[in-house]
Short mmCIF file of C-alpha atoms in Angstrom, two decimals:
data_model
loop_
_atom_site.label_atom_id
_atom_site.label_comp_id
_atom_site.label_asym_id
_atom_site.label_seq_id
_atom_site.Cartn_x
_atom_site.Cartn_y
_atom_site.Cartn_z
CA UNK A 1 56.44 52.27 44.32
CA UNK A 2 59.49 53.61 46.23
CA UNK A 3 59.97 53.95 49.62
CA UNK A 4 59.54 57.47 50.90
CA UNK A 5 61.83 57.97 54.25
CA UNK A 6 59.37 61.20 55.16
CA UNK A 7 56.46 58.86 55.80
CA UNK A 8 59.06 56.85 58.45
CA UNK A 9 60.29 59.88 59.64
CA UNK A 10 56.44 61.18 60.21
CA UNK A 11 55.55 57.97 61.83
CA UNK A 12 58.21 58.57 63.99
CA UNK A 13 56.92 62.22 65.10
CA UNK A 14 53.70 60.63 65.13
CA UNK A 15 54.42 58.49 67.63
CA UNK A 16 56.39 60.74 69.63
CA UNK A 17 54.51 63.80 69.96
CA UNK A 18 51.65 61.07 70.75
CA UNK A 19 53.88 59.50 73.80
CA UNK A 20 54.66 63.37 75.35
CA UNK A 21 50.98 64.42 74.84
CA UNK A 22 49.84 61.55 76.98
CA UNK A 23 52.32 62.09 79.43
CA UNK A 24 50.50 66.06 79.31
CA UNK A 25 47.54 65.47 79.39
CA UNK A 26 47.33 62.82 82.18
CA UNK A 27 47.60 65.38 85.37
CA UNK A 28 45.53 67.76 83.06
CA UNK A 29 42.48 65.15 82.51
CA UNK A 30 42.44 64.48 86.45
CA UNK A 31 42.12 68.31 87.11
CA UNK A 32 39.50 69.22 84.83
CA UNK A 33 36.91 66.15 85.27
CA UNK A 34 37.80 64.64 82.11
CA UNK A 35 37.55 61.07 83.96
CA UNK A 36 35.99 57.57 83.29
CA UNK A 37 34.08 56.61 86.88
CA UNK A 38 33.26 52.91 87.01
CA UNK A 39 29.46 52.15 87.96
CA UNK A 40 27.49 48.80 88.60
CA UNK A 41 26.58 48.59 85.07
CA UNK A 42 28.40 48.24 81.48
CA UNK A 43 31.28 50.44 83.39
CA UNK A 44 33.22 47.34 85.48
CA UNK A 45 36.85 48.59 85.22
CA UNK A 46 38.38 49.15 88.92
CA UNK A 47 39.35 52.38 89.14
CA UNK A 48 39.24 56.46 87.92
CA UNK A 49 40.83 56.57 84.55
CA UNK A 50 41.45 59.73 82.19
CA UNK A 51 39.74 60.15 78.98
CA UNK A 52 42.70 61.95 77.04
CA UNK A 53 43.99 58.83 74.96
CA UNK A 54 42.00 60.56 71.87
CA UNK A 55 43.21 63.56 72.22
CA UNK A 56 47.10 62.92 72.75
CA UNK A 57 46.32 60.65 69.29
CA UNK A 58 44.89 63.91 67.53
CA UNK A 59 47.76 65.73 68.49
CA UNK A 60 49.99 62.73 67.51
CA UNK A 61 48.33 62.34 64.02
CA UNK A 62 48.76 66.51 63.56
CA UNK A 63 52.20 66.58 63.99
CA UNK A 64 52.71 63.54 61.65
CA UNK A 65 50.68 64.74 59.17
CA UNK A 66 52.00 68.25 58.88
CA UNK A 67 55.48 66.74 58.39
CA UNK A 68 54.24 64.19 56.01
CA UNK A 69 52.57 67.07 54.52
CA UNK A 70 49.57 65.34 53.16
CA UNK A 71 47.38 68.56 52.50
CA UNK A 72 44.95 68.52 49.39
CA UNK A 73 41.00 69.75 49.55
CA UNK A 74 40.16 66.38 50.98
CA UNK A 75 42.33 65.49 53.49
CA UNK A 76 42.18 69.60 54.27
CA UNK A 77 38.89 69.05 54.72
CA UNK A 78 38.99 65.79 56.62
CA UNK A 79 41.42 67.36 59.19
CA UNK A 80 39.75 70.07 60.26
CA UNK A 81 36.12 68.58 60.77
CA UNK A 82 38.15 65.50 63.08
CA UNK A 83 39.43 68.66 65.35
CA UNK A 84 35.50 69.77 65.43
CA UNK A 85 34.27 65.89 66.22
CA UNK A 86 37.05 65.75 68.91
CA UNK A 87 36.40 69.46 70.49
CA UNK A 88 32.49 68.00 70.16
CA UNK A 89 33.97 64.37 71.92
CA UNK A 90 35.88 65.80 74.93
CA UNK A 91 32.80 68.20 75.51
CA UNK A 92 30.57 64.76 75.63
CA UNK A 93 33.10 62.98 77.78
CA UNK A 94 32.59 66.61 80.39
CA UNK A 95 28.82 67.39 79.88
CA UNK A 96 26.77 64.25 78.48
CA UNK A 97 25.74 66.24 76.07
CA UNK A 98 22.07 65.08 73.94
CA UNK A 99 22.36 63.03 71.30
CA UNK A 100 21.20 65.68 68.68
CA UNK A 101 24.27 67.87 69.42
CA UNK A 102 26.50 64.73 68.16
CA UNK A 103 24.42 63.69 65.43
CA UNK A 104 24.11 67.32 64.00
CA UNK A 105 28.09 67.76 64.86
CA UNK A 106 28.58 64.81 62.62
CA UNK A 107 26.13 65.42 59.53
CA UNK A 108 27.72 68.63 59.01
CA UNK A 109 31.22 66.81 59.52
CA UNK A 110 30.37 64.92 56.67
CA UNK A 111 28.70 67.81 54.70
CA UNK A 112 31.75 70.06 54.66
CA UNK A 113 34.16 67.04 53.24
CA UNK A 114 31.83 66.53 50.71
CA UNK A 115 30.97 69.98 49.58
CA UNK A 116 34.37 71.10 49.99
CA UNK A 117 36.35 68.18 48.05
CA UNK A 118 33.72 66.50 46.03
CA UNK A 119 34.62 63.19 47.49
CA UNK A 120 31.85 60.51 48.10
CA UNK A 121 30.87 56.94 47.88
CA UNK A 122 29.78 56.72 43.72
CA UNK A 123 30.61 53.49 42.80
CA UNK A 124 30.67 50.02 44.33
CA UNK A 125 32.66 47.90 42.54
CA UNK A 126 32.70 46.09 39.45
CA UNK A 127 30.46 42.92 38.48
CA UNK A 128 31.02 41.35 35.99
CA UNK A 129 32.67 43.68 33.89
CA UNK A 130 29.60 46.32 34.70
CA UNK A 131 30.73 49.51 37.31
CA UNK A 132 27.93 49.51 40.07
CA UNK A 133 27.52 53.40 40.66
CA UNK A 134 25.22 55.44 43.00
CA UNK A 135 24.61 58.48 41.23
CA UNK A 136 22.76 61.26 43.66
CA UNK A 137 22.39 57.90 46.11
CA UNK A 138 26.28 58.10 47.05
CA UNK A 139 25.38 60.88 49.04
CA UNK A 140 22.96 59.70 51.78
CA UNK A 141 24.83 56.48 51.32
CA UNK A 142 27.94 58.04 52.32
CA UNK A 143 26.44 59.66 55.33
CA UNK A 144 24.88 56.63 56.46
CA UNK A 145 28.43 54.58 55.90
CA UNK A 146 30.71 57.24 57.68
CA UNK A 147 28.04 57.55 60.56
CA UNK A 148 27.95 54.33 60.91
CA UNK A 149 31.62 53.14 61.10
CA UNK A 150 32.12 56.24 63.32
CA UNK A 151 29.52 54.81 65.89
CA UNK A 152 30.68 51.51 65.33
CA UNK A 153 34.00 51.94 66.86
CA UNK A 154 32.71 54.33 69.30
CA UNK A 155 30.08 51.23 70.34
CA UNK A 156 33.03 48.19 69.92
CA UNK A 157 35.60 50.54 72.65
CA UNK A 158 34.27 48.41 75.59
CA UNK A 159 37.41 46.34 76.64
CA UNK A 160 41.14 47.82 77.24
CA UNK A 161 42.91 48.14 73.83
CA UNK A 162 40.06 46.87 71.18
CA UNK A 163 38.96 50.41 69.84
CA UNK A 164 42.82 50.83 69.04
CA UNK A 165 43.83 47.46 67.99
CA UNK A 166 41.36 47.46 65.46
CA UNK A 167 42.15 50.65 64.20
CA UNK A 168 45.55 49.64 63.76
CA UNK A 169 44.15 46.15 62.10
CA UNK A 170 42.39 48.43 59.37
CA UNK A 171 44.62 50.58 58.74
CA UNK A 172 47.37 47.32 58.32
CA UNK A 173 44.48 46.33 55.94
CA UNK A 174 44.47 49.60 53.93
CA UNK A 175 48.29 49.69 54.03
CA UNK A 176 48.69 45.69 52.34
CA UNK A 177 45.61 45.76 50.50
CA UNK A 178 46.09 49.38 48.48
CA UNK A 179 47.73 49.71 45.43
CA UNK A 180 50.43 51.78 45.92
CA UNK A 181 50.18 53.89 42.39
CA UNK A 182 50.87 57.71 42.11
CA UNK A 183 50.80 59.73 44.69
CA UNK A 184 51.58 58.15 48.27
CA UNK A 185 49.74 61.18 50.20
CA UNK A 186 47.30 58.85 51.26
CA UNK A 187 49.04 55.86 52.50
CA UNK A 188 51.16 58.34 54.57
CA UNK A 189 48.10 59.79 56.30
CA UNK A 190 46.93 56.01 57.23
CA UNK A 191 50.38 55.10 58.38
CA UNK A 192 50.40 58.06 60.75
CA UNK A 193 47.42 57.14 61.95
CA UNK A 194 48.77 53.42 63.72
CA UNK A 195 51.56 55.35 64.47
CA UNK A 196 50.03 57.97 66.83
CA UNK A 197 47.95 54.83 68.51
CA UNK A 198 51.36 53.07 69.96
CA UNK A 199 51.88 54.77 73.12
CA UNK A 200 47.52 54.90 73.79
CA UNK A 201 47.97 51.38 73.48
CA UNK A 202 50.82 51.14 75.68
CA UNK A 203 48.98 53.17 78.20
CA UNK A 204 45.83 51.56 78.04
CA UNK A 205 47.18 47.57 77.99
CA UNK A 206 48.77 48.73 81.46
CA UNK A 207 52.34 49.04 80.25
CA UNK A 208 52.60 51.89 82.75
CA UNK A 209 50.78 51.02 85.23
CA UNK A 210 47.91 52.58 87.01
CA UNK A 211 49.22 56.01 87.19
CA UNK A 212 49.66 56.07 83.26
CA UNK A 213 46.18 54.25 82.56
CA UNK A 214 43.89 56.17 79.99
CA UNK A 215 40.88 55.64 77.97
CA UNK A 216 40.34 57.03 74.06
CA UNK A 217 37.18 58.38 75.61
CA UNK A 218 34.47 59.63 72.86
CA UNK A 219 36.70 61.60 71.23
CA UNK A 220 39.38 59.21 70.62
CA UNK A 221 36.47 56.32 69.39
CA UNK A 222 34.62 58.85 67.42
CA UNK A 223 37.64 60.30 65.35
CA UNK A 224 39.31 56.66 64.52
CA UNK A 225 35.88 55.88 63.60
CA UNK A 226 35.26 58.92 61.24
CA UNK A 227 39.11 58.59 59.70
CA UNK A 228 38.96 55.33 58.91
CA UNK A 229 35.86 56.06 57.09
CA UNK A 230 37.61 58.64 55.29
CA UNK A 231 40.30 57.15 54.72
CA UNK A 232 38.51 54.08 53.00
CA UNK A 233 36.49 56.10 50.86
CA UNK A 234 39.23 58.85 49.43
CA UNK A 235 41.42 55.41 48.21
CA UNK A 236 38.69 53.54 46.61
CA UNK A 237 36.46 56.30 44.96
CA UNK A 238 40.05 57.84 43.77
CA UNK A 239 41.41 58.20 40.58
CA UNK A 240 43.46 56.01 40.13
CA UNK A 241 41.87 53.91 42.16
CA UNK A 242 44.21 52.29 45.09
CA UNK A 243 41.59 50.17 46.96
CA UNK A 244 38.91 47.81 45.76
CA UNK A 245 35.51 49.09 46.53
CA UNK A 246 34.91 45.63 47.24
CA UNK A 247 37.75 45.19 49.80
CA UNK A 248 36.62 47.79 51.97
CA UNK A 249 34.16 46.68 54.82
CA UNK A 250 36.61 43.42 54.63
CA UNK A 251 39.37 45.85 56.82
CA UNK A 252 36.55 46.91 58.98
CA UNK A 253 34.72 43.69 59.32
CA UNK A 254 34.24 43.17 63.23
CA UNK A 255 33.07 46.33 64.11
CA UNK A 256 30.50 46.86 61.24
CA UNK A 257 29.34 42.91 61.99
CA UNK A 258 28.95 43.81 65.74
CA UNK A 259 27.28 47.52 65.43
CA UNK A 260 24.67 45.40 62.92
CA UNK A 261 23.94 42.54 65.16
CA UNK A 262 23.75 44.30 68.74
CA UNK A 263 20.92 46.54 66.22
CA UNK A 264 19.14 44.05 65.15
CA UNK A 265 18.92 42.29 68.13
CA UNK A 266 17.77 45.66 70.24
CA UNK A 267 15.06 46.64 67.08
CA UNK A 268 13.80 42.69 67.89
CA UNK A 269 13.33 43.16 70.95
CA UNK A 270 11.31 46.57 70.88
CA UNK A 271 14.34 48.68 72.01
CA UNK A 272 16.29 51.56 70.87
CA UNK A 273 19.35 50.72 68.82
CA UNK A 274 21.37 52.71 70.61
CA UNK A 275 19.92 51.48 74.12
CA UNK A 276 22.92 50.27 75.94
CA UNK A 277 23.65 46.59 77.29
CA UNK A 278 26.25 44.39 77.49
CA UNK A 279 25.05 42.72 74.06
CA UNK A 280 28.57 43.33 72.33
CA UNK A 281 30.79 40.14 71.31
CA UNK A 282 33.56 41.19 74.23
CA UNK A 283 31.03 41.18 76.62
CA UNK A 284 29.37 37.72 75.56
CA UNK A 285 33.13 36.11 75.39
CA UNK A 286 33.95 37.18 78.72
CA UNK A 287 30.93 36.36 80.73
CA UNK A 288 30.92 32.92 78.87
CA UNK A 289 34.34 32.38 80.78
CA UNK A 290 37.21 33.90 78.65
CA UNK A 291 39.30 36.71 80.49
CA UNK A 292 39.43 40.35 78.87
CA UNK A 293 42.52 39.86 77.61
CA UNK A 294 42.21 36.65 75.82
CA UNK A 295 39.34 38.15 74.50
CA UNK A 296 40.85 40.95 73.20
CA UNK A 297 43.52 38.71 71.25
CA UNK A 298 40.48 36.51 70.04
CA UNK A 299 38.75 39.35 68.24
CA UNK A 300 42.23 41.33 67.01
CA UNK A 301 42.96 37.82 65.45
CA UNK A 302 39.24 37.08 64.14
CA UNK A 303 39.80 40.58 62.70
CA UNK A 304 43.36 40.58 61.20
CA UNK A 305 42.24 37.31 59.29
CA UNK A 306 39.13 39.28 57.35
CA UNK A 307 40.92 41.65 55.15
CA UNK A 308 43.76 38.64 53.85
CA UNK A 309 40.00 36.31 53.36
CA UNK A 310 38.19 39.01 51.80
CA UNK A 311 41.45 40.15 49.34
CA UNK A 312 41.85 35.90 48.79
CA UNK A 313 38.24 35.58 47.87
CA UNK A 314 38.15 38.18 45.41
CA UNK A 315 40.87 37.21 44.14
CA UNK A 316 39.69 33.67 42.85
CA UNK A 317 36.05 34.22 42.55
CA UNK A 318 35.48 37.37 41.74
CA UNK A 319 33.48 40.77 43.61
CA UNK A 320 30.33 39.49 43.53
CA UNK A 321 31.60 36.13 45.24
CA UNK A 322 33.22 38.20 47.67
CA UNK A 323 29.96 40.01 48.38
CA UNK A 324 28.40 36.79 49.00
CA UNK A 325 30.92 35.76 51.28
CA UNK A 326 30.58 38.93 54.07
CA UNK A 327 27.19 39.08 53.92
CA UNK A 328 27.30 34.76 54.89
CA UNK A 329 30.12 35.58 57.63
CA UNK A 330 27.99 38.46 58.80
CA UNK A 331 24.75 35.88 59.13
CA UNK A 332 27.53 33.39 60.63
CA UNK A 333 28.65 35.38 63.22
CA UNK A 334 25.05 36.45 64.65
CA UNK A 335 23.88 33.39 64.59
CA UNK A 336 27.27 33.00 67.06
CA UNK A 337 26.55 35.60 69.32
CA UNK A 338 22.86 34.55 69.20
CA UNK A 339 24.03 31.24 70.63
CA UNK A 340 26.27 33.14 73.31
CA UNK A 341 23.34 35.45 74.59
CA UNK A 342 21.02 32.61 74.82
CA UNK A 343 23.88 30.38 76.57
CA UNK A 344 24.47 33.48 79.05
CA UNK A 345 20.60 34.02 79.74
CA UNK A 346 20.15 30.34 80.70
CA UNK A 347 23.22 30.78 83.43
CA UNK A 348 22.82 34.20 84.29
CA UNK A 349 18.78 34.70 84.28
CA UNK A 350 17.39 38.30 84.11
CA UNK A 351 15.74 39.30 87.92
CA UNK A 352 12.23 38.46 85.88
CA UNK A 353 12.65 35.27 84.69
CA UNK A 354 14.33 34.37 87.84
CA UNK A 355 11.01 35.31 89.90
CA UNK A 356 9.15 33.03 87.20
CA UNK A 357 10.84 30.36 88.10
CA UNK A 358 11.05 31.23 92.06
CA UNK A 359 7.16 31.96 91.74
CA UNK A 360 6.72 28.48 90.37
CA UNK A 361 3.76 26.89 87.75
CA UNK A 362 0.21 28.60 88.02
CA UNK A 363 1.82 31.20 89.75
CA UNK A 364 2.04 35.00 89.08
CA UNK A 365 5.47 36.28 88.86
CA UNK A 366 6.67 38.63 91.25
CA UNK A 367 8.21 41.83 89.89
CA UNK A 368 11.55 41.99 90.76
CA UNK A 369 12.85 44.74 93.21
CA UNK A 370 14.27 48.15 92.13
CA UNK A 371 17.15 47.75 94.50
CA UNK A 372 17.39 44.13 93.16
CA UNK A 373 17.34 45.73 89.41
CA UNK A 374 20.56 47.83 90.25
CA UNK A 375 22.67 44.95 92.03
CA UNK A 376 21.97 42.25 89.60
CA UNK A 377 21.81 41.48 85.15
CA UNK A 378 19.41 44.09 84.84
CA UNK A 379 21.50 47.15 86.08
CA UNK A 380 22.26 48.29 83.00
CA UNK A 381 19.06 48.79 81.59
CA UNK A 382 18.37 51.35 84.18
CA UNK A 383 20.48 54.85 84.47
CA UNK A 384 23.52 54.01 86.78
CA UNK A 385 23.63 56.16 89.36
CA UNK A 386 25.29 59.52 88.80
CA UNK A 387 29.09 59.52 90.72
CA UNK A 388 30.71 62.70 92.41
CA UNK A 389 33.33 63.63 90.42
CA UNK A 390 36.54 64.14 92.23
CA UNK A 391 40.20 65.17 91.11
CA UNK A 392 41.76 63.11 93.27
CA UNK A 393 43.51 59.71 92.66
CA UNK A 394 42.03 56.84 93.28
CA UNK A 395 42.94 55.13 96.41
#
């Protein structure tokens, strides 16, 4: 392969469009209600922030993309249904709107790449010599794998800079783990994509301080979410093929290990999957002691090291070895964040098992207060209380 200076040069528009959108968009976000408001639940950072870090990516990634020109039918088609999941985002970061507005938003996301470029999940790999392909089942299988990486990141953006870093972890992944053979279209579109997170990052880590401070907000988590998907599938269901099917949940390991746990431990329990708690890895590391941001460089690192042990393992023993190997991790690290919950619920008791023990043996337990409910480790299973929204800054 030879170096193309346009993908460095669209990088470099990326990123800069990206850095003077932000800069836009941060007086606009204020005006219009388009504002994070911290609550006694899940919601614990300290002050008003904007939720425009999404969008002044979209506009980032749109500038770099039409210089880089990577249009074909897919990535056409891609494009334009990320502008309708953002529009769709930003209206659910103003209005709460139902869920069935963003799950229908999405299915017919995924519809019109599909229809429009042919492109789905067919095969998974080879075996042993033997292609494993889907048939009419990489349909609903793609739908369920782009919905679910999509929510997965939009679920895992709990903590300043973790949506992002990971992004720019899997698309690193994509970018050392692809064959680079024929045409580079794809590879550029990736690559614009980590560029146009930089200055989000910046803003987010607190590189500008409070005034500059902004969230990726639905929109932002949603559309790195659905891309990535995207992007994953159009390289290894490609001809010529220029990722392993088999390397590809390896560059998106931590979200798609902590979207299944946090599941399976709500289903166990007799809750919604999509009931939210502070069950997610970041929150277990920090209230077991760790501060957010050593947290956040525990996970980037636990998730730059999957791709290079995924690519290593199939390598030397083969796809169906490497198979083996993420489903084991996956079973490794819930049993890890099993022993984390129970370690926090033995130091931090829930209000009920608290009056249990308070009540003492033989005795009936006493239900604990609603006001108690709100103040203490049960908050977030109730609705936080609704905040008045307000334009001005924080004081």
């Amino acid at each position: 392969m030879t170096f193309d200076p346009r993908i460095l040069e669209s990088c470099a528009i990326a990123t800069g469009v990206s850095a003077v959108s932000l800069m836009a968009l941060l007086p606009l976000g204020r005006r219009l209600g388009l504002v994070d408001y911290p609550d006694q639940g899940r919601k614990r950072h300290a002050f008003d922030t904007p939720l425009v870090g999404g969008l002044a990516i979209a506009i980032g990634m749109l500038a770099g993309w039409w210089h880089a020109d990577v249009f074909t039918p897919f990535e056409d088609a891609v494009i334009w249904t990320t502008l309708m999941l953002v529009v769709v985002g930003v209206a659910d970061d103003l209005l709460d709107l139902r869920v069935w507005v963003r799950v229908v938003t999405e299915l017919a996301a995924i519809a019109i790449v599909v229809i429009s470029s042919g492109v789905y999940i067919r095969s998974l790999g080879m075996v042993h010599g033997h292609e494993l392909t889907l048939g009419w089942l990489g349909i609903p299988f793609t739908v369920v794998a782009v919905i679910g990486l999509l929510n997965a990141f939009n679920l895992i953006d709990g903590i300043d800079g973790l949506a992002g870093c990971l992004a720019l972890v899997a698309a690193g992944g994509i970018e050392l783990l692809g064959r680079h053979t024929g045409s580079n279209l794809q590879f550029a579109a990736v690559a614009v994509i980590a560029a146009a997170l930089v200055p989000y990052l910046a803003a987010n880590l607190g590189l500008f301080g409070r005034v500059g401070k902004v969230f990726l907000g639905d929109a932002g988590s949603v559309m790195l979410g659905y891309l990535l998907a995207w992007s994953l599938i159009g390289m290894s269901q490609g001809q010529p093929r220029q990722l392993s099917p088999g390397l590809v949940l390896w560059c998106v390991a931590l979200p798609v290990f902590d979207t299944l746990t946090v599941m399976f431990r709500r289903l166990h329990r007799g809750e919604s999957p999509f009931t939210a708690d502070r069950g997610h890895i970041h929150h277990l590391l920090m209230d077991a002691g760790l501060k957010p941001r050593d947290t956040l460089i525990c996970l980037v690192a636990f998730a730059a090291i999957m791709p290079v042990l995924g690519h290593v393992i199939h390598q030397l023993a083969g796809a169906l070895a490497n198979a083996v190997a993420f489903v084991v991790l996956l079973a490794m690290y819930a049993l890890f964040t099993a022993c984390l919950g129970r370690r926090r619920e033995m130091e931090q008791p829930s209000p009920r098992m608290a009056s249990r023990v308070l009540a003492g043996p033989g005795m009936p337990a006493r239900p604990p207060s609603r006001m108690r409910q709100r103040s203490g480790e049960g908050a977030q299973h109730d609705a936080p209380p609704r905040v008045q929204r307000s334009t001005d800054l924080p004081t």
